[in-house]
Short mmCIF file of C-alpha atoms in Angstrom, two decimals:
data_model
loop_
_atom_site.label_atom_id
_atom_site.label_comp_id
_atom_site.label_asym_id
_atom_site.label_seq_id
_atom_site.Cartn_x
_atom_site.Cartn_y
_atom_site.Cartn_z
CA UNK E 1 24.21 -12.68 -8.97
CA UNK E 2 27.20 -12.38 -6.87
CA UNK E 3 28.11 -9.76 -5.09
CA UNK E 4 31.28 -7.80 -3.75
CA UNK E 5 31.94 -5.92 -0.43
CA UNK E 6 35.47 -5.22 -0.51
CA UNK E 7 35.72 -2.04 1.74
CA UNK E 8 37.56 -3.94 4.67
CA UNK E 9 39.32 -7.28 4.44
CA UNK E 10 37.49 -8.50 7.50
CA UNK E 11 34.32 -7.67 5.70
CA UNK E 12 32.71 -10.76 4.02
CA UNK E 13 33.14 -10.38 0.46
CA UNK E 14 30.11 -11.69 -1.50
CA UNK E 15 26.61 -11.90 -1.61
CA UNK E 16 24.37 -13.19 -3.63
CA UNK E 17 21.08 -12.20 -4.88
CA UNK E 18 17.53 -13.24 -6.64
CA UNK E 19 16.22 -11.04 -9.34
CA UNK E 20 12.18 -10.59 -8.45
CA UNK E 21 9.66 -9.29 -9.55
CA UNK E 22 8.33 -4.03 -9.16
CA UNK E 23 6.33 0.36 -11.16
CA UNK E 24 5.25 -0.98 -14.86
CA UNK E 25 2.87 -3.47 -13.86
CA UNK E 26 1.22 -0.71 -11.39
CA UNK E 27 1.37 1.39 -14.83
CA UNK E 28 -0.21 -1.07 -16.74
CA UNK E 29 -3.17 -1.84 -14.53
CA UNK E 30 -3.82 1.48 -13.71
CA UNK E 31 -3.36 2.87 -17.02
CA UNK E 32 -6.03 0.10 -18.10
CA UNK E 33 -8.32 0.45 -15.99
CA UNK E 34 -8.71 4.23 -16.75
CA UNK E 35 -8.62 3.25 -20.62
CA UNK E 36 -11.23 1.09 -19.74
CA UNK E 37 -13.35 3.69 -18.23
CA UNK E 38 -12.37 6.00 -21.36
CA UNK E 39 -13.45 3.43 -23.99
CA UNK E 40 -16.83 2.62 -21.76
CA UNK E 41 -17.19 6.48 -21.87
CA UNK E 42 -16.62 6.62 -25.75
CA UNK E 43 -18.95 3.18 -26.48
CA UNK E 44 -21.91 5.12 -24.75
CA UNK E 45 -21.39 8.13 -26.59
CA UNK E 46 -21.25 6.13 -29.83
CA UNK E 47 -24.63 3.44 -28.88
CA UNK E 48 -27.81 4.50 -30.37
CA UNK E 49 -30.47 6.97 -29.54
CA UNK E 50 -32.90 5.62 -26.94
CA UNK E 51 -35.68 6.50 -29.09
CA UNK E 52 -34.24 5.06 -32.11
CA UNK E 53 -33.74 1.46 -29.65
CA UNK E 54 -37.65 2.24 -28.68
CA UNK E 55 -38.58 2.31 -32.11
CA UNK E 56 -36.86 -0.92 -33.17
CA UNK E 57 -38.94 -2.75 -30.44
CA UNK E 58 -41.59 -1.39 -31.22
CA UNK E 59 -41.32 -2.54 -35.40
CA UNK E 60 -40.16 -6.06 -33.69
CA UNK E 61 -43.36 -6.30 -31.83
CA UNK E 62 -45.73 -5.64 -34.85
CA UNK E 63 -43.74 -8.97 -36.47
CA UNK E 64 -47.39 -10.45 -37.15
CA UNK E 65 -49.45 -7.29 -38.63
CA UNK E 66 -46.25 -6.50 -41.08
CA UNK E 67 -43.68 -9.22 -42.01
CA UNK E 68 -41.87 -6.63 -44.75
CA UNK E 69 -41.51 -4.08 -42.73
CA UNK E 70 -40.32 -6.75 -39.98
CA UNK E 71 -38.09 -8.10 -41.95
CA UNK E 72 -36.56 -4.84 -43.53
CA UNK E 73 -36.12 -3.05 -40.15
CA UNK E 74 -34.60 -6.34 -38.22
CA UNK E 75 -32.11 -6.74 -40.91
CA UNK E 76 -31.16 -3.40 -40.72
CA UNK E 77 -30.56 -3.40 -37.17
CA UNK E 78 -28.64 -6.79 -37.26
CA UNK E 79 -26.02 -4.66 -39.61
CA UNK E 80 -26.39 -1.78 -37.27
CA UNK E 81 -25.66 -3.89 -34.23
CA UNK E 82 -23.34 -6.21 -35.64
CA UNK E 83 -21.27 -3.18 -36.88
CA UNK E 84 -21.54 -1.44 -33.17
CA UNK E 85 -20.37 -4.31 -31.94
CA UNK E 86 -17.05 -4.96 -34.21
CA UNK E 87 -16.54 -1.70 -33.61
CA UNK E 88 -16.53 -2.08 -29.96
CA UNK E 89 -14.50 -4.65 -29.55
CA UNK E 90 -11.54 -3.33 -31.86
CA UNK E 91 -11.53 0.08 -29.79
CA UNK E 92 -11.46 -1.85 -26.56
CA UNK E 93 -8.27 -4.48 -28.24
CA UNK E 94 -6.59 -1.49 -28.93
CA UNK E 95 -6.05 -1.08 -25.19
CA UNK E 96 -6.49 -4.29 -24.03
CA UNK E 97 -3.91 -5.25 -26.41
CA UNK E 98 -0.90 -2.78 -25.26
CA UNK E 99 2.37 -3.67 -23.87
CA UNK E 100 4.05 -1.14 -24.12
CA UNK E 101 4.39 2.70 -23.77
CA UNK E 102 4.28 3.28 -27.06
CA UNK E 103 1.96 0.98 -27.95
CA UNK E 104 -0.36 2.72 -25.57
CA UNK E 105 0.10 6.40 -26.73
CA UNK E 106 -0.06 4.82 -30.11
CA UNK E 107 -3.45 3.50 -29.01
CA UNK E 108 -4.62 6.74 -27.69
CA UNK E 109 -3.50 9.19 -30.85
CA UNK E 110 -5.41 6.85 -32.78
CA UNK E 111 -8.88 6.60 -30.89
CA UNK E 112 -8.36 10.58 -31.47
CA UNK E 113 -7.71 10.79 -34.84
CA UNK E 114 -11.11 8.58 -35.81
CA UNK E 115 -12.78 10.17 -33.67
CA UNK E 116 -13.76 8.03 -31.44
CA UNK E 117 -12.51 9.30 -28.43
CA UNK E 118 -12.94 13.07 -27.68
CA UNK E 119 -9.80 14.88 -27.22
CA UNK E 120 -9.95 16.60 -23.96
CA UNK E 121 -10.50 12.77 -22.47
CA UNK E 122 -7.46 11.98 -24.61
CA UNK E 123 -5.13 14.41 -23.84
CA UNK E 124 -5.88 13.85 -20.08
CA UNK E 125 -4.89 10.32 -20.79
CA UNK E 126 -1.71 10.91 -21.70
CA UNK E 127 -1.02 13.54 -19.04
CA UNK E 128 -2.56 10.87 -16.44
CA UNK E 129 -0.19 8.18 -17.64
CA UNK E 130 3.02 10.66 -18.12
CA UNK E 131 2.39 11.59 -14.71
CA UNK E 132 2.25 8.28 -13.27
CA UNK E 133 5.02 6.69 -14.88
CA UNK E 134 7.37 9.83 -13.62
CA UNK E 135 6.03 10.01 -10.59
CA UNK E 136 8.44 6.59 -9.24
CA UNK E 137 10.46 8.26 -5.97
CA UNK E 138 10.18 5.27 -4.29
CA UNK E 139 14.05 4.61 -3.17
CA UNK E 140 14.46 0.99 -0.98
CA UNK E 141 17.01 1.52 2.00
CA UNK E 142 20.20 -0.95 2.44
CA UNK E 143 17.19 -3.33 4.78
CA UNK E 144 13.47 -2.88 2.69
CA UNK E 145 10.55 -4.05 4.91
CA UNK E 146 7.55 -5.05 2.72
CA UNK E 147 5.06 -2.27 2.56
CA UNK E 148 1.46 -3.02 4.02
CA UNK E 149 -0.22 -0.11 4.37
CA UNK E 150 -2.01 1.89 3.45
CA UNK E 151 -1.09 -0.31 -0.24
CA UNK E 152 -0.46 -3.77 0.53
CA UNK E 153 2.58 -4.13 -2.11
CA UNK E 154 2.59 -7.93 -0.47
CA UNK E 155 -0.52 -9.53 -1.14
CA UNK E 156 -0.40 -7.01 -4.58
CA UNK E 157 2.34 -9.73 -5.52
CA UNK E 158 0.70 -12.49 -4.21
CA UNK E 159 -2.46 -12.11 -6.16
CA UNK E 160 -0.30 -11.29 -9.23
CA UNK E 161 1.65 -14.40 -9.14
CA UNK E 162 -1.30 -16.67 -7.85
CA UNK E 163 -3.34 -17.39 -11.06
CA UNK E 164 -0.53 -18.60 -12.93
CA UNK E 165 0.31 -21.44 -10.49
CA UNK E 166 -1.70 -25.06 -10.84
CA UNK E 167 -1.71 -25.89 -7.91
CA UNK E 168 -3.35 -29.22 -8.80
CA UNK E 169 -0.17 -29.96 -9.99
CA UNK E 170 2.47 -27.86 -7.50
CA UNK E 171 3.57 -29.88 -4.80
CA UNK E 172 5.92 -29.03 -1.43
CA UNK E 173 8.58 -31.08 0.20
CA UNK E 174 8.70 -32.31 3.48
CA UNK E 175 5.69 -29.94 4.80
CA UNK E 176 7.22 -31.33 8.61
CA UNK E 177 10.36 -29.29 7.93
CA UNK E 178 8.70 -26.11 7.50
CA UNK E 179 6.70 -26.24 10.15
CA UNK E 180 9.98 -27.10 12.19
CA UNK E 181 11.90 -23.60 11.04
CA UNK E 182 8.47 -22.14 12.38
CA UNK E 183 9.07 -22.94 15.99
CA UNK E 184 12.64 -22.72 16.49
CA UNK E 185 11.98 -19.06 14.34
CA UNK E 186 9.21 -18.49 17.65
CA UNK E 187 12.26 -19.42 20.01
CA UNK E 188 14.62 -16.93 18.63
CA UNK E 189 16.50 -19.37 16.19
CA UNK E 190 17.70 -17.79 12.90
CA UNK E 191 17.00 -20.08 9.85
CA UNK E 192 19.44 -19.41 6.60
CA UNK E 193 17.92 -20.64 3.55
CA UNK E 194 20.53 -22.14 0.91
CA UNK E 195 18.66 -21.66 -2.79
CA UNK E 196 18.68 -22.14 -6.05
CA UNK E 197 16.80 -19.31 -8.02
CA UNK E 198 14.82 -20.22 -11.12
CA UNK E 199 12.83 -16.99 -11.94
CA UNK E 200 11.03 -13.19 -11.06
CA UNK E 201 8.11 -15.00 -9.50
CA UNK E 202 10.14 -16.99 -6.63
CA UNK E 203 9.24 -14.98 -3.32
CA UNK E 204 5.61 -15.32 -4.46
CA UNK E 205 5.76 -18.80 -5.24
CA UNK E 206 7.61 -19.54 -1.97
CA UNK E 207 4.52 -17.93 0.06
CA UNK E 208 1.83 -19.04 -2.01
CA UNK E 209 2.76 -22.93 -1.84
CA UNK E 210 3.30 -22.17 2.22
CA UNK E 211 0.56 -19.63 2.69
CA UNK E 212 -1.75 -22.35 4.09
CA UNK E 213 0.43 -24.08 6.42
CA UNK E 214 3.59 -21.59 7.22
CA UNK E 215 2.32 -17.83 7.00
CA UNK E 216 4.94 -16.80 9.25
CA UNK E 217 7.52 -17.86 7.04
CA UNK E 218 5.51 -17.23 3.95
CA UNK E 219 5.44 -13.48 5.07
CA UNK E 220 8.57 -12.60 6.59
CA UNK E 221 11.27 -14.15 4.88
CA UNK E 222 13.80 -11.91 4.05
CA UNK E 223 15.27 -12.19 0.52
CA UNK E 224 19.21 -11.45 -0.46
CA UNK E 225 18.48 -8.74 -3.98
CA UNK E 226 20.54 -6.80 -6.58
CA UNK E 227 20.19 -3.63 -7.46
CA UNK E 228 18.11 -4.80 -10.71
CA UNK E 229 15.27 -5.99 -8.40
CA UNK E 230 14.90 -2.59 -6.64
CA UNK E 231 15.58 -0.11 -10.07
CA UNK E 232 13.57 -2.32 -12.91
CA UNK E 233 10.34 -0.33 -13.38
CA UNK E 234 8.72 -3.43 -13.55
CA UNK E 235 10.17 -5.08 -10.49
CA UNK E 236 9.80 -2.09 -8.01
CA UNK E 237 6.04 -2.65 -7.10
CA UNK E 238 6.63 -6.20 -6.36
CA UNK E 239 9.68 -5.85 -4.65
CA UNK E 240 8.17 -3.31 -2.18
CA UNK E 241 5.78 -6.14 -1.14
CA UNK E 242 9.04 -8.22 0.16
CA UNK E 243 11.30 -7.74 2.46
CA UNK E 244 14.81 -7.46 1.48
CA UNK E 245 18.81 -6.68 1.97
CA UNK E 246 19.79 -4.48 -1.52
CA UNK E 247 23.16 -5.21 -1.98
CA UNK E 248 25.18 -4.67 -5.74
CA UNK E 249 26.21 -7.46 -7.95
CA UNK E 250 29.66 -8.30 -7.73
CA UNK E 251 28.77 -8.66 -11.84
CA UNK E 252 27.99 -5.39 -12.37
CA UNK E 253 30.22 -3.97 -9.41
CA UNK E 254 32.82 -2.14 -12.48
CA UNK E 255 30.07 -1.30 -15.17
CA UNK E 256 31.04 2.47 -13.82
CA UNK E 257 34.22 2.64 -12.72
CA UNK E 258 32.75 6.29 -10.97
CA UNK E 259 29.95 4.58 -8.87
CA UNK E 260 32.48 1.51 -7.83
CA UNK E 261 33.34 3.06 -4.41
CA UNK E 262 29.41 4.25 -3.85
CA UNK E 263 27.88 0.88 -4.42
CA UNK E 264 30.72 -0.95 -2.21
CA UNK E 265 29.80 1.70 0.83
CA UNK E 266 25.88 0.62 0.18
CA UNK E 267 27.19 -2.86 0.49
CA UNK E 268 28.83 -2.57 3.75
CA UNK E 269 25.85 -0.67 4.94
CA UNK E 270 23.65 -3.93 3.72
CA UNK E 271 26.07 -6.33 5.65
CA UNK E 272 26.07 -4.03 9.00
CA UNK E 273 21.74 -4.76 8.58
CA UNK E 274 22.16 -8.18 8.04
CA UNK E 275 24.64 -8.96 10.97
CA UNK E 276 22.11 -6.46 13.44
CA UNK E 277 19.16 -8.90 11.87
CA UNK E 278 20.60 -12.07 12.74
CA UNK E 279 21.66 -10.42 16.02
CA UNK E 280 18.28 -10.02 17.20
CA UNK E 281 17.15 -13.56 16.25
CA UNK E 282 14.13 -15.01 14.98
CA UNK E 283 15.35 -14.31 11.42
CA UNK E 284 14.56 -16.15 8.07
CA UNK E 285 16.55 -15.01 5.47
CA UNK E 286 16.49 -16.65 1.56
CA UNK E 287 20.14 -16.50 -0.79
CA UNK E 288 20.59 -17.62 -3.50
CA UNK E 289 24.47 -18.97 -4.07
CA UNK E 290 24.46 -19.46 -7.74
CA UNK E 291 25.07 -15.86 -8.19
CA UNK E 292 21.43 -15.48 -10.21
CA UNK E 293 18.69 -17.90 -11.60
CA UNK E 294 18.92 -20.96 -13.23
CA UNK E 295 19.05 -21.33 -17.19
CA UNK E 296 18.74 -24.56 -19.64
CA UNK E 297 21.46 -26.94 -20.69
CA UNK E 298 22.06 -25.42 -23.99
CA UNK E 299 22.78 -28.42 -25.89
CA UNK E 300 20.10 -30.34 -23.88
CA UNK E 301 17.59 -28.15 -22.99
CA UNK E 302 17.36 -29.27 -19.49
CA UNK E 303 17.16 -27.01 -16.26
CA UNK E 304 18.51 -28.24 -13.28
CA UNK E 305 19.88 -26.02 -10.45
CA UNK E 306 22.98 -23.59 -11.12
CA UNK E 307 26.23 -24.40 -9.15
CA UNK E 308 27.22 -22.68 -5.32
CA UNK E 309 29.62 -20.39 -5.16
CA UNK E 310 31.64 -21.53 -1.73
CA UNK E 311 32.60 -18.24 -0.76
CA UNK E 312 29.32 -17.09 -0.42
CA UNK E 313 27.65 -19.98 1.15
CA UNK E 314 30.73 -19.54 3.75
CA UNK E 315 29.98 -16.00 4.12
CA UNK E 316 26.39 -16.60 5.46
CA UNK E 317 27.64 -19.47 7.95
CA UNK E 318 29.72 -17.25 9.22
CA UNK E 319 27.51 -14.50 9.81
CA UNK E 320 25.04 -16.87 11.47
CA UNK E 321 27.52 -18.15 13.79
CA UNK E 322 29.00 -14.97 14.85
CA UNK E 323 25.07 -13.72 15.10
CA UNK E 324 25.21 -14.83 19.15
CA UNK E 325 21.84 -16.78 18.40
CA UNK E 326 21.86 -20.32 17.87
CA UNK E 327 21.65 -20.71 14.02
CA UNK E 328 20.45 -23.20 11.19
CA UNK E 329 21.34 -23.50 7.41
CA UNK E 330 18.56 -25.63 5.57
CA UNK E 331 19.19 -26.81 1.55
CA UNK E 332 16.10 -25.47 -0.30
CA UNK E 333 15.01 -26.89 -3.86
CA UNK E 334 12.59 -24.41 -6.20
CA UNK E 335 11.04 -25.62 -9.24
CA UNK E 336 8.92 -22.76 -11.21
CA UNK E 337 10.61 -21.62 -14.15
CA UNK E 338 7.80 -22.77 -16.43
CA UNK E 339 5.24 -19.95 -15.41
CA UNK E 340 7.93 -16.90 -15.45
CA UNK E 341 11.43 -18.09 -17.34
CA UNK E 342 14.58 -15.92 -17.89
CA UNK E 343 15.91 -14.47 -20.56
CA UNK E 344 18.23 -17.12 -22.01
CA UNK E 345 21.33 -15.45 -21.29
CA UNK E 346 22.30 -13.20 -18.67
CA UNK E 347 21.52 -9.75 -19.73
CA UNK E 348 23.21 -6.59 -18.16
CA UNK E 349 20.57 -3.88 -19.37
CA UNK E 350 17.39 -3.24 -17.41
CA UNK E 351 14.14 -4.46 -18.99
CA UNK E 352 13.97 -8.05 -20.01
CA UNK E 353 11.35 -9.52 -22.16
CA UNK E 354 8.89 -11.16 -19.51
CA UNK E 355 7.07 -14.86 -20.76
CA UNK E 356 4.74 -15.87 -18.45
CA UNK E 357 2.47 -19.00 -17.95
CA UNK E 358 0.00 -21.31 -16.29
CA UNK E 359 2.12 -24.22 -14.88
CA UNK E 360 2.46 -26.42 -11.33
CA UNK E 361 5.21 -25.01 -9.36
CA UNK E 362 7.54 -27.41 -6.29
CA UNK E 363 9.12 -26.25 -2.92
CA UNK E 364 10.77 -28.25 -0.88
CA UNK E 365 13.43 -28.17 1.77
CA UNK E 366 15.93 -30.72 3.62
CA UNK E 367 17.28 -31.03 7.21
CA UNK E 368 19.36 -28.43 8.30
CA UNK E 369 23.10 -29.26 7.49
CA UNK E 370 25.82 -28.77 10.20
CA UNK E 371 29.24 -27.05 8.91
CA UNK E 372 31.03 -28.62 11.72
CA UNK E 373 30.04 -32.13 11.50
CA UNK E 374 31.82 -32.23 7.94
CA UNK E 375 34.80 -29.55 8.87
CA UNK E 376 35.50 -32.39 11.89
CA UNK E 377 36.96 -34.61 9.12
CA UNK E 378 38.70 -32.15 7.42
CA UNK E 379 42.03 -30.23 8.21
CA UNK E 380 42.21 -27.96 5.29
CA UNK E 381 40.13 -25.01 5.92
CA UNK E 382 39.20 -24.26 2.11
CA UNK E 383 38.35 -28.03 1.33
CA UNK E 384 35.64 -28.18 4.64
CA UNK E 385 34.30 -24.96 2.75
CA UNK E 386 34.28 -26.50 -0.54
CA UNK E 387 32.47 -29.89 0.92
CA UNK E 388 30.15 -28.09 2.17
CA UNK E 389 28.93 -26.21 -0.42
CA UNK E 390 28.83 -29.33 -2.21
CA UNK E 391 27.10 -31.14 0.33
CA UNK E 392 24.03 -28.37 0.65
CA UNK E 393 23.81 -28.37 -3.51
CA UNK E 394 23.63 -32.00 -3.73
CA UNK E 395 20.63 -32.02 -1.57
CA UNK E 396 18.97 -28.99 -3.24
CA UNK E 397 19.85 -31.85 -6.21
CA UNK E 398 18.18 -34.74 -5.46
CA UNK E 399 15.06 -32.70 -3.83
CA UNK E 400 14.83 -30.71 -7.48
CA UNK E 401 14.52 -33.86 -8.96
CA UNK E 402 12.02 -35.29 -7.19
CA UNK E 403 9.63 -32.40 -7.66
CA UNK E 404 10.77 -32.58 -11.32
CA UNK E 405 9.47 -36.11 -11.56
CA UNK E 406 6.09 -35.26 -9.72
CA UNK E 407 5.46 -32.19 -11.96
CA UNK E 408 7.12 -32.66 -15.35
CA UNK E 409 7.26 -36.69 -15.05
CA UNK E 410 3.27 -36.12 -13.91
CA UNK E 411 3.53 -38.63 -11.13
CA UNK E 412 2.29 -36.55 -8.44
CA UNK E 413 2.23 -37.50 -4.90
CA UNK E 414 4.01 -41.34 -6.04
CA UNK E 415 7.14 -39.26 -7.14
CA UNK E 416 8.01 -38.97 -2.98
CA UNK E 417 11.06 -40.78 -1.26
CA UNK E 418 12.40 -41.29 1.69
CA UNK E 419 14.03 -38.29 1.95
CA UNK E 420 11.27 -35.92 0.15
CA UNK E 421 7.87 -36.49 1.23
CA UNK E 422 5.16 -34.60 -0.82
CA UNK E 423 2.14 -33.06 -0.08
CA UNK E 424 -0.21 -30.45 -1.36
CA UNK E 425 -1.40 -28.68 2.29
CA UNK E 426 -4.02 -26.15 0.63
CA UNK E 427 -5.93 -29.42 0.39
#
C-alpha cells in the first residue's frame, strides 16, 4: 500500500508498505494447547477402571483353559475399546478442528453439555481464553524493534513460517550479492531494498532462505508496514518479531475523515525515524513500491510482480542520499505466494481469510542500480524518475522469472542465467 505524509511540502509524500504476518495465532496455540490438556484431563476421567483393565488380562490369559469365556469377554472389550476410542478422537477434533472463536466456545459448551468435560474446567476455559484474547495492549511505536526477550516474537515467526517452505525446491539468486550488502552493511553502508510483495509470510521467507548464509541481514532488515500489519489480531505476534517503520496507507489515509490529521502526524513521526536510521548507517531497510502485494492476471491467472509507483521509489533515493552515508538501492525479486496467497482483491476490513500451503519459495536480488548514471542522460527531472523506476522493476522482472521457471517450470538449478545465478546455500 501507498502511503501519504502530507504535513509539510518538503516532507516526502509516500511510502509504501508490506502487509505481514501478528495476537490470533498466539490465541490459537495457546488456547490449544490448554484444550489439549483439558481433553487429556477428560479422556482419563472417562478410560476404564484399573481393575476392570486387570481383569480383562487376566480372562485374556486363561485363552487356553476357556475359549467361550475368551471369546465373549475379548469381544466385549473390542466394542468397549473401539467405542473409547471413537469417542476420543471426536472430543479431541472438536478442538483440534476450531478456527475460530466461535467455533471454539461452540466446542467447549458442547463438551459440557454431554458431559464430557466437567464444568468448573469449562468455565475456566472460557475465562482463560476471554482473558487472553482481551488482554492485546501491545501498541508498536512509529520505529518497532523485533522483540527477543524474554519471548522471542522473531524466531516465533520463523518457526511458524518454516514448515511450509520446500526448500528442496526454493532457490536464491545470486547468493554473491547478499553476501556483498553484508560487508558494505559492516562498513556503515545503508542498503535500500526495492520489492515486490507477494504475501503475509515475506519477512519470514526472506530470513529463512538467507538464514544460513546472511543472518545479519536475515535478522535485521527493517521492513516499510501499514497500519493493518501492526492492528490485525492475527498479524500482531508476528509483526513484533520484525523490525519495522508503521506508517498509514495513503489508501486508507480518508476512511475517517476525523483521524486524517492523527495518522499524517504518526507519519511524519515515521519519516523523522527513518531519516535518523539511515543517518547512523549500517541500515537495511525492505519497501515495497507497488503500494501492497501482488495478485493474479484475472483473465490469465498469472502472477507476476505489481507495477512501481515512481514517487515512492524517488522518495527512498532521496532519503538515502541526503542520509550523509554512502548509500545503495538493490532490485529484489520474491516468489512465495503459493504457501500464503492474498485475498483476491484488495480488501479494506481487517481479517482476511488466510490459505496456507506447502510449496518452494525464490529470493533473489540484482546489482545495485545507480540513479545518477541514468539521470546523466536525461534533462527532464520527472522522466530520470520515471526511468528509473522502470529500470529497478524490469530487473525485479526478469529475476521473478527466472525463479518462476526453476520452481513452477521445475527446472531447478538449470533455470540460472547470466544474470541470476541459483543456489540452495542450506545445502
Amino acid at each position: 500500500m501507498i502511503f501519504s505524509i502530507s504535513t509539510s511540502p518538503s516532507l516526502i509524500t509516500s511510502f509504501t508498505t508490506a502487509r505481514f504476518p501478528t495476537s490470533a495465532h498466539l490465541v490459537v496455540a495457546s488456547t490449544s494447547r490448554i484444550s489439549s490438556s483439558v481433553a487429556a484431563v477428560a479422556r482419563l476421567r472417562r478410560r476404564p477402571c484399573p481393575y476392570i483393565v486387570f481383569c480383562a488380562s487376566k480372562v485374556r490369559g486363561m485363552e487356553e483353559m476357556v475359549d467361550e469365556k475368551k471369546s465373549g469377554a475379548a469381544a466385549a472389550a473390542t466394542v468397549a475399546s473401539s467405542s473409547s476410542d471413537r469417542h476420543e478422537i471426536s472430543s479431541s477434533r472438536i478442538f483440534l478442528d476450531a478456527r475460530s472463536e466461535q467455533d471454539l466456545l461452540i466446542g467447549i459448551q458442547k463438551e459440557r453439555e454431554a458431559g464430557r468435560l466437567p464444568i468448573h474446567i469449562a468455565q475456566g476455559m472460557e475465562e482463560l481464553y476471554q482473558n487472553y484474547r482481551n488482554a492485546d495492549p501491545f501498541e508498536f511505536s512509529p520505529h518497532h524493534e523485533a522483540i527477543r526477550e524474554p519471548f522471542d516474537y522473531f524466531m516465533f515467526g520463523q518457526n511458524y513460517i518454516r514448515p511450509l517452505i520446500d526448500f528442496r525446491n526454493s532457490y536464491v539468486g545470486n547468493i554473491s550479492i547478499f553476501n556483498e550488502m553484508e560487508k558494505k552493511l559492516q562498513q556503515g553502508e545503508n542498503i535500500i531494498l526495492i520489492s515486490n510483495h507477494q504475501s503475509e509470510a515475506d519477512p519470514a521467507v526472506i530470513a529463512l532462505l538467507l538464514e544460513s548464509t546472511c543472518p545479519h541481514i536475515a535478522e535485521n532488515l527493517i521492513y516499510v508496514a501499514g497500519d493493518r500489519v501492526v492492528t490485525d489480531p492475527l498479524c500482531k505476534p508476528f509483526s513484533m518479531g520484525r523490525n519495522l517503520l508503521c506508517v498509514y496507507s495513503k489508501k486508507h489515509m480518508n476512511d475517517d475523515p476525523e483521524l486524517v490529521d492523527m495518522k499524517k502526524r504518526a507519519n511524519t513521526k515515521s519519516l523523522k525515524e527513518m531519516a535518523l536510521l539511515l543517518r547512523g548507517g549500517s541500515k537495511i531497510i525492505w519497501i515495497a513500491p507497488s503500494g501492497g502485494r501482488d495478485r493474479p492476471d484475472p483473465v490469465t491467472k498469472e502472477w507476476h510482480p505489481a507495477p512501481f509507483d515512481a514517487s515512492s521509489v524517488d522518495n527512498m533515493r532521496r532519503l538515502t542520499e541526503h542520509a550523509g552515508n554512502p548509500g545503495n538501492i538493490y532490485p529484489l525479486a520474491m516468489l512465495c505466494y503459493d504457501i500464503m496467497p492474498p485475498p483476491a482483491q484488495v480488501e479494506k476490513e481487517i481479517g482476511e481469510k488466510r490459505l496456507i500451503s506447502f510449496h518452494g519459495t525464490g529470493l533473489s536480488v540484482a546489482p545495485n542500480i545507480s540513479y545518477h548514471e541514468i539521470a546523466a542522460a536525461m534533462e527532464d527531472t520527472e522522466e530520470a524518475k520515471v526511468a528509473y523506476t522502470q529500470s529497478l522493476y524490469s530487473s525485479v522482472n526478469e529475476q521473478y522469472n527466472v525463479l518462476k521457471s526453476a520452481i513452477h517450470g521445475k527446472q531447478g538449478l538449470m533455470a540460472s542465467t547470466p544474470i541470476v545465478s541459483l543456489s540452495q546455500p542450506w545445502q
